[in-house]
C-alpha cells in the first residue's frame, strides 16, 4: 500500500516539475511586462512571472468599484503603457487586454484539479504574451 502512495507522489511531482519548467520558460519571455491586477490573489502570478504591477484593485463579489477607482485604473493603463489586466471577471473599459485567470482558491478538488488549473492559466498567459500583435 505504501508503494502505491509513493508511486502516486512520484507521478504528481513529475507533473509539477513539468509545470515548473514551462513556467520558467514563460517567465523568461514575459518578465518585466506591465500589468494591472484586479484581485490580490494575482500578486503571486505577477511575482512568479516577474511581471511589473502598475496598479492593484482588490475586487471581490461584495464590493462595488467607485468611479474614482475606474479612473485610477484607466490612468494607470495609459501612464504605464499597460497591455494586460489579470482578473476573474471584468467588463471591457479600455484597450488593455483582460486575461481571465483562475486564482485556484476555490472549486472542485478532483485529482489534478490544481495541475489542470495551472496549465490553463499558463495557456492564457502564453496566448496573450506570445501574440504577434502585442
C-alpha angles and dihedrals in degrees: 000000000000090000089058090055091046092049091048092049092048092051091048092049089052089054090049090049090054090052091048092054091048090048092051091052091049091047091055089055101044105028112130096025114139117243140170119222122216094191132031088233087077093062087089090054092052092048095045093051099037093245121163111236110216096176139003120205106181104212130180135168092264100056132073119218115239124228088244091056092050089050091049092051093049089048090051090050091054099040096043095041086234114185099175137053120190110214146138096225130357137155115238107261103148144026091263114109112243115222112201107211129179109238087206092222097120142016134076120343100212123150109294094002090133093047092048091047092051091048091051092049090050091049090054092049093045093048092049101041096039093049113123094227098062 
